[in-house]
Each structure stands twice: as C-alpha cells, then as structure tokens.
XYZ file of N, CA, C and O in Angstrom:
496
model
N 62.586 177.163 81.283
C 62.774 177.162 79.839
C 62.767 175.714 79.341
O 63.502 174.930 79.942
N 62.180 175.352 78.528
C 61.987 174.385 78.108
C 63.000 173.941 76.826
O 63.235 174.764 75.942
N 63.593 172.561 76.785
C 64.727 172.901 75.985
C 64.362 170.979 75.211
O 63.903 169.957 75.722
N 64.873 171.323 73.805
C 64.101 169.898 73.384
C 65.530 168.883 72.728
O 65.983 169.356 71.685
N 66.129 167.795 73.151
C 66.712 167.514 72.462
C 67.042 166.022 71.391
O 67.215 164.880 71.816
N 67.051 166.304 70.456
C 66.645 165.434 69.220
C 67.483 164.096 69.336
O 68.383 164.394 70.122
N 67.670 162.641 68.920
C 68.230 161.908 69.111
C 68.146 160.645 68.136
O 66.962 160.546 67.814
N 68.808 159.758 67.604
C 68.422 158.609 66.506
C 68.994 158.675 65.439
O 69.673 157.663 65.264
N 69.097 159.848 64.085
C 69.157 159.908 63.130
C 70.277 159.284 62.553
O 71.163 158.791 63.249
N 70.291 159.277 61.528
C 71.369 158.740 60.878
C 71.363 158.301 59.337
O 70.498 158.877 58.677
N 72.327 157.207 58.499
C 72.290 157.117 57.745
C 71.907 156.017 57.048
O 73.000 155.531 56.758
N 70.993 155.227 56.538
C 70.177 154.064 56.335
C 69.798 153.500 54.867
O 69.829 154.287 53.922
N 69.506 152.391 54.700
C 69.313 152.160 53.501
C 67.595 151.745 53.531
O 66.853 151.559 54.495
N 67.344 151.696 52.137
C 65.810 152.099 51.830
C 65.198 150.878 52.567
O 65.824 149.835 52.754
N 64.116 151.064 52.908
C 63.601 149.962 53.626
C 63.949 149.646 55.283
O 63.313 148.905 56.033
N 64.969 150.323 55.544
C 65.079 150.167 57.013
C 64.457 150.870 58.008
O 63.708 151.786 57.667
N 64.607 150.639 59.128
C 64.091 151.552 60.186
C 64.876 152.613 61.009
O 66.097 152.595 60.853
N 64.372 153.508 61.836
C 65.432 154.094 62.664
C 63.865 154.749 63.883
O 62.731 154.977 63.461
N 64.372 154.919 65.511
C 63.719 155.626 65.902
C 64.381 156.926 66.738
O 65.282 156.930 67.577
N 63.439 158.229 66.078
C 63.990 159.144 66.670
C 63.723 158.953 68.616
O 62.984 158.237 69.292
N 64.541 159.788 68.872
C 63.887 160.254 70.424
C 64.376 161.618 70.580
O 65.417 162.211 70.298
N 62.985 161.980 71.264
C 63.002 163.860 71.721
C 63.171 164.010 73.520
O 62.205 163.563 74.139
N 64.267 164.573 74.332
C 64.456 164.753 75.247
C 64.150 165.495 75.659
O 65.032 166.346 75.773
N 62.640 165.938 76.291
C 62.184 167.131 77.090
C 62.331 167.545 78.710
O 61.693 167.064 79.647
N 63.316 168.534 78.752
C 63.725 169.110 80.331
C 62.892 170.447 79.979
O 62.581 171.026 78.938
N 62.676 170.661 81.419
C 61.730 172.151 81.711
C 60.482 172.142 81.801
O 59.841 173.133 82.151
N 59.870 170.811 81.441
C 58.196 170.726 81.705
C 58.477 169.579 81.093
O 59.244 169.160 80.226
N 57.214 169.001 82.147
C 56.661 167.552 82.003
C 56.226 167.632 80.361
O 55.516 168.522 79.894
N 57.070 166.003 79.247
C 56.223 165.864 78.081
C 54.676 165.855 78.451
O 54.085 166.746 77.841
N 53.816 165.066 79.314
C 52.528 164.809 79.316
C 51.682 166.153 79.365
O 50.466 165.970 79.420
N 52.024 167.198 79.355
C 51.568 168.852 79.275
C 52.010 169.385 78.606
O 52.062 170.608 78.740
N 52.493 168.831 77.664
C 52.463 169.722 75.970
C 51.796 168.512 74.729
O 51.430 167.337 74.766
N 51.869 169.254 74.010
C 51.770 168.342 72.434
C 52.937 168.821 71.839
O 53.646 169.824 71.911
N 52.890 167.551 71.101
C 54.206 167.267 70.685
C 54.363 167.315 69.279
O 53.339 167.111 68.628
N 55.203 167.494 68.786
C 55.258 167.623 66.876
C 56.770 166.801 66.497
O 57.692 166.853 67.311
N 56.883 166.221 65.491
C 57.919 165.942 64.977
C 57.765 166.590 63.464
O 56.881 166.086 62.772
N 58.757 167.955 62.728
C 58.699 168.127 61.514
C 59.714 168.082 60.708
O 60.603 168.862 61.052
N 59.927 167.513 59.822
C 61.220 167.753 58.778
C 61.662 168.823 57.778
O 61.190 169.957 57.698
N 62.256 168.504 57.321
C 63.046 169.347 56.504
C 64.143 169.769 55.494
O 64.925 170.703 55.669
N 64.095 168.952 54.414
C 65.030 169.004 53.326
C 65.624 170.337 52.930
O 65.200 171.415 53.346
N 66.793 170.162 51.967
C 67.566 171.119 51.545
C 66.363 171.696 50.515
O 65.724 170.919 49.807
N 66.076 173.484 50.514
C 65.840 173.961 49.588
C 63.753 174.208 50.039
O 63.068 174.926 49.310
N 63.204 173.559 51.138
C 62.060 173.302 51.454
C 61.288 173.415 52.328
O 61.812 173.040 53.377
N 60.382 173.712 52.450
C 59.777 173.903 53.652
C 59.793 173.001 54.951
O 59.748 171.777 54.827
N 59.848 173.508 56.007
C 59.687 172.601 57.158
C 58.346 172.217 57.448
O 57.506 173.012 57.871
N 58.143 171.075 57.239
C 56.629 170.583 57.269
C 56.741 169.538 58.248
O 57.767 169.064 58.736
N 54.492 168.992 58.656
C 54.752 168.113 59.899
C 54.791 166.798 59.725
O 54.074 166.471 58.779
N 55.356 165.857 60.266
C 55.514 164.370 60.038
C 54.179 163.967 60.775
O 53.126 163.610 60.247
N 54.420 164.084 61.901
C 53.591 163.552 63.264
C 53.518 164.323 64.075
O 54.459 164.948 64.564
N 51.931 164.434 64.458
C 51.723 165.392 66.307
C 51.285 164.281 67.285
O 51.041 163.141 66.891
N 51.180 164.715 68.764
C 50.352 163.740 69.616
C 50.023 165.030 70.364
O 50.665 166.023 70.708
N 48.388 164.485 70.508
C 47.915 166.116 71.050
C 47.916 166.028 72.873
O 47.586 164.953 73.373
N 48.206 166.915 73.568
C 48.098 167.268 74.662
C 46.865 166.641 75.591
O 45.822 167.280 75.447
N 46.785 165.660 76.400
C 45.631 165.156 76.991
C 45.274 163.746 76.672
O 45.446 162.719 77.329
N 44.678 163.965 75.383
C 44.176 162.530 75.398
C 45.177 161.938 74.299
O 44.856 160.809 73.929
N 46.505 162.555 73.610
C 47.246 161.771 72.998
C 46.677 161.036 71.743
O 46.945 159.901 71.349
N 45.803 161.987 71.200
C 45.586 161.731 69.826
C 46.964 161.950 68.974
O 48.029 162.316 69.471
N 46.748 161.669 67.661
C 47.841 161.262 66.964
C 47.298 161.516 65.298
O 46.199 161.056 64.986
N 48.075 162.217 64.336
C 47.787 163.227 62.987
C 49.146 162.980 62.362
O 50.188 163.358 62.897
N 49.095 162.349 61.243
C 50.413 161.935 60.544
C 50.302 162.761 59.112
O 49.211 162.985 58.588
N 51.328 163.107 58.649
C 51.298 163.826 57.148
C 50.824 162.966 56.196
O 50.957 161.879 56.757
N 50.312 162.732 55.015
C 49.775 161.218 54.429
C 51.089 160.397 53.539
O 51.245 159.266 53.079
N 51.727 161.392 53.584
C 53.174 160.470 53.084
C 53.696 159.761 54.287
O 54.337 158.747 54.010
N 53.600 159.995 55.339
C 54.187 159.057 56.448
C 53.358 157.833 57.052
O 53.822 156.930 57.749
N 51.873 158.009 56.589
C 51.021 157.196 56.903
C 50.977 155.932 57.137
O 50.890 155.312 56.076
N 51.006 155.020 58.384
C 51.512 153.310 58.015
C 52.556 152.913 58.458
O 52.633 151.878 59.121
N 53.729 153.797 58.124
C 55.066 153.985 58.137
C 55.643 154.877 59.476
O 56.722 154.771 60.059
N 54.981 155.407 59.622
C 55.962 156.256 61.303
C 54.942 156.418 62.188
O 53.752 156.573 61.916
N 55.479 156.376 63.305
C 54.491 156.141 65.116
C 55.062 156.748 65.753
O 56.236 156.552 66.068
N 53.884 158.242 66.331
C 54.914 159.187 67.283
C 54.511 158.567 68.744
O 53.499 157.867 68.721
N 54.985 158.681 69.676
C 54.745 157.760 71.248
C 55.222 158.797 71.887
O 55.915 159.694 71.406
N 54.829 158.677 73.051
C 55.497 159.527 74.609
C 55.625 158.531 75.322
O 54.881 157.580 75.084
N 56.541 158.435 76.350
C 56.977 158.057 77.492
C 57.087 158.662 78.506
O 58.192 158.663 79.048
N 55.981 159.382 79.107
C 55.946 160.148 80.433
C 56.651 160.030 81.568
O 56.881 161.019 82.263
N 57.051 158.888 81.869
C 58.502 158.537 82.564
C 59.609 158.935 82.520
O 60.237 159.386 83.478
N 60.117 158.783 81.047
C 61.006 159.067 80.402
C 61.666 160.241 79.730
O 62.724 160.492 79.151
N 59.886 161.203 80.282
C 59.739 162.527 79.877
C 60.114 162.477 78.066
O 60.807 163.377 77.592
N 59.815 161.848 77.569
C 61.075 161.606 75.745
C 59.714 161.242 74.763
O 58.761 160.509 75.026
N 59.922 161.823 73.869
C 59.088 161.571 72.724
C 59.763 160.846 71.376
O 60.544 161.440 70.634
N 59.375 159.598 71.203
C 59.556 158.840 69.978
C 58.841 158.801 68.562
O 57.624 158.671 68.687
N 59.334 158.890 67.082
C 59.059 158.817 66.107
C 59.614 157.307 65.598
O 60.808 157.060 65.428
N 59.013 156.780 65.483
C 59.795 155.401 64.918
C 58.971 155.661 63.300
O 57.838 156.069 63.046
N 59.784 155.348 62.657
C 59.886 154.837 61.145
C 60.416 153.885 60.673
O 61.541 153.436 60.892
N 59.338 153.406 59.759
C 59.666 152.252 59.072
C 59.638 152.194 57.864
O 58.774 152.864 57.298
N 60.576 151.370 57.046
C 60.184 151.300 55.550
C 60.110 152.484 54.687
O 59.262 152.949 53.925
N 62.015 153.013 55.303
C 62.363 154.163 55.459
C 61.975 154.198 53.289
O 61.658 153.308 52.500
N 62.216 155.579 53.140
C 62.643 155.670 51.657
C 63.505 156.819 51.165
O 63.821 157.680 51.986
N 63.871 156.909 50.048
C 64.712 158.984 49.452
C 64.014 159.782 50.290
O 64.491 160.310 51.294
N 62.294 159.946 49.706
C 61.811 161.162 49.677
C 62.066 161.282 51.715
O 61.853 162.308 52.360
N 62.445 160.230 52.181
C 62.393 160.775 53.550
C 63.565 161.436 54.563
O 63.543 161.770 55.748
N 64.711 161.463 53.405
C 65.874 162.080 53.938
C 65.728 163.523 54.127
O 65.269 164.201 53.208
N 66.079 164.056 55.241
C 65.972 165.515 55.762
C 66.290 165.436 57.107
O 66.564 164.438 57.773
N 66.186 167.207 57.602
C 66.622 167.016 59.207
C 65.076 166.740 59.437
O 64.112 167.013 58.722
N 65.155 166.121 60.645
C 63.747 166.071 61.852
C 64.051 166.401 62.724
O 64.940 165.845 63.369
N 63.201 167.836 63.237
C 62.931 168.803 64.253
C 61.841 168.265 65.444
O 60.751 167.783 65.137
N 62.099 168.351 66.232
C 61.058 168.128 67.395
C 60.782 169.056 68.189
O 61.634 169.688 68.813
N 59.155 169.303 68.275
C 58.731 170.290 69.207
C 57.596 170.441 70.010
O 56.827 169.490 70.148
N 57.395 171.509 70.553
C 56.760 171.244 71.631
C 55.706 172.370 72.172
O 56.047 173.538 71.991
N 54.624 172.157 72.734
C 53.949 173.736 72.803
C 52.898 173.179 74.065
O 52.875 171.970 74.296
N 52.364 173.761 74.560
C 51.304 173.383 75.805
C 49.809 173.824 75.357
O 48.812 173.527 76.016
N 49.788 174.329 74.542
C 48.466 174.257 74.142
C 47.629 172.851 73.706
O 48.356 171.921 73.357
N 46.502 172.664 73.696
C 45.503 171.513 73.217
C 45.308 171.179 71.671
O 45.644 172.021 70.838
N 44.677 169.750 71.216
C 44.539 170.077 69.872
C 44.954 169.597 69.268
O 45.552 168.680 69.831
N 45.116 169.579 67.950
C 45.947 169.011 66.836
C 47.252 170.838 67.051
O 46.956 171.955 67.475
N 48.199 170.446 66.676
C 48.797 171.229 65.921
C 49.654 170.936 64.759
O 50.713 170.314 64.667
N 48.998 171.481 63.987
C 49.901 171.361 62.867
C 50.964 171.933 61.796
O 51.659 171.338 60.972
N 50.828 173.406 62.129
C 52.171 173.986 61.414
C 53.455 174.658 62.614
O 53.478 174.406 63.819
N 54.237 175.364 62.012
C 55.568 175.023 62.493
C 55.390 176.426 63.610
O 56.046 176.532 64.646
N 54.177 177.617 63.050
C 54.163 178.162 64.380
C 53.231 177.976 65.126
O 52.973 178.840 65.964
N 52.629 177.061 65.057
C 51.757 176.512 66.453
C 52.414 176.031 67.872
O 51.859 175.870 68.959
N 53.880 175.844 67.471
C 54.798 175.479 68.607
C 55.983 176.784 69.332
O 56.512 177.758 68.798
N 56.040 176.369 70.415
C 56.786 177.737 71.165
C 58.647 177.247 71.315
O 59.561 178.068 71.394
N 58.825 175.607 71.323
C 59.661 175.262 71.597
C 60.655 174.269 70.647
O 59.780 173.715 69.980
N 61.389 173.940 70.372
C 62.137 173.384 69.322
C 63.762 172.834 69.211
O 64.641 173.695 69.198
N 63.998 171.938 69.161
C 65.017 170.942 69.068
C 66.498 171.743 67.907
O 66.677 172.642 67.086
N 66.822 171.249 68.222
C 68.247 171.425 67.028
C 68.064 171.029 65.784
O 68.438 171.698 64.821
N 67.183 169.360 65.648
C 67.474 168.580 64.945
C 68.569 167.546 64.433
O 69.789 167.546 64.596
N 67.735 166.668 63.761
C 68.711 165.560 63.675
C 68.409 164.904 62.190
O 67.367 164.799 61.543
N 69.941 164.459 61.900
C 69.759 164.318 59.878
C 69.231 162.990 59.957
O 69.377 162.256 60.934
N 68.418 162.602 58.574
C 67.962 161.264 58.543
C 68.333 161.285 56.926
O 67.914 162.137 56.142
N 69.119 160.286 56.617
C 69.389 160.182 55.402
C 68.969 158.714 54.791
O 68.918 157.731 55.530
N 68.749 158.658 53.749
C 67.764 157.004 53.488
C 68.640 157.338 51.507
O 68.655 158.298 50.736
N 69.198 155.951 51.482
C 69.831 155.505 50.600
C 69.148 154.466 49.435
O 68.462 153.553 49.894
N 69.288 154.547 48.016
C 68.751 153.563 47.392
C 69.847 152.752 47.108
O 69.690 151.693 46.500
C-alpha cells in the first residue's frame, strides 16, 4: 500500500518561500508520477505541478508558472514543490499524489494515491 506523506507548510508572508516535501513508502517514487494539488476553502482541488513517470517531464498550472519547481529525489524516495514569491491567491491545503501510470496527469482522478495534506498560508 502505498502511503504519501505531506511535509513544509506553513505560515508566510507574501513574497517568501517555503518547500513542500512528499514522503513516499510502498513503492519506489521513480515508478510513479507525481502530482502536487491544492485546495482552498469553498473550491475545487486543482493541479499545481506533475512530474511524469520515466522521463520526468514537468506541467505547472499557469498561475504557478516561474514560481514553483516540482523535483524527485529517488534516494530519498520524497518529492519536492518549492515555491517562490509566495502570494494570497496561494494559500490553501497542498495534497500530494501519486499514481504509476505514464504521462502527464492532470486531474485529481488520474491518481490512485494521496497525502493528508498540508496548509500553506501566505500573508499580505
């Protein structure tokens, strides 16, 4: 069973940084793709960042564009979101997940596996 767990979040002021990390036990990260999606009060859970399975391509939402870098560490088995030049619209939880299929994936049931989440709050 594959079990995902979320790590980083917190509470920040506009312009700063924070990086998540995703802890994958039960299968090697380098044999899945990976998703990071958020999620405000009242809204849909949508995707920030994927890295696809294999060759580690990489698909950002265009509001995050510039601003956040999803990474793996196959060692480390752990998947990173770093953000930068945090802002409001980016406060919500961020979910991390996970699926073994190829590809881009991009909505929330393209994935089989999924994190708790973790709050990211960004202050003006």
């Amino acid at each position: 069973q594959v079990q995902l767990v979320e790590s980083g979040g917190g509470s920040v002021q506009v312009g700063d940084s924070l990086r998540l990390s995703c802890a994958v036990s039960g299968r090697t990260v380098s044999s899945c793709g990976m998703g990071w999606f958020r999620q405000a009060p009242g809204k849909e859970r949508t995707l920030v960042a994927t890295i696809t399975r294999g060759r580690d391509s990489t698909y950002y939402a265009d509001s995050v564009k510039g601003r956040f870098t999803i990474s793996r560490d196959n060692a480390k088995n752990t998947v990173f979101l770093q953000m930068n030049s945090l802002k409001p619209e980016d406060t919500a939880v961020y979910y991390c997940a996970a699926d073994a299929d190829y590809g881009f994936q991009i909505r929330p049931y393209d994935y089989d596996s999924w994190g708790q989440g973790t709050q990211v709050t960004v202050s003006s």
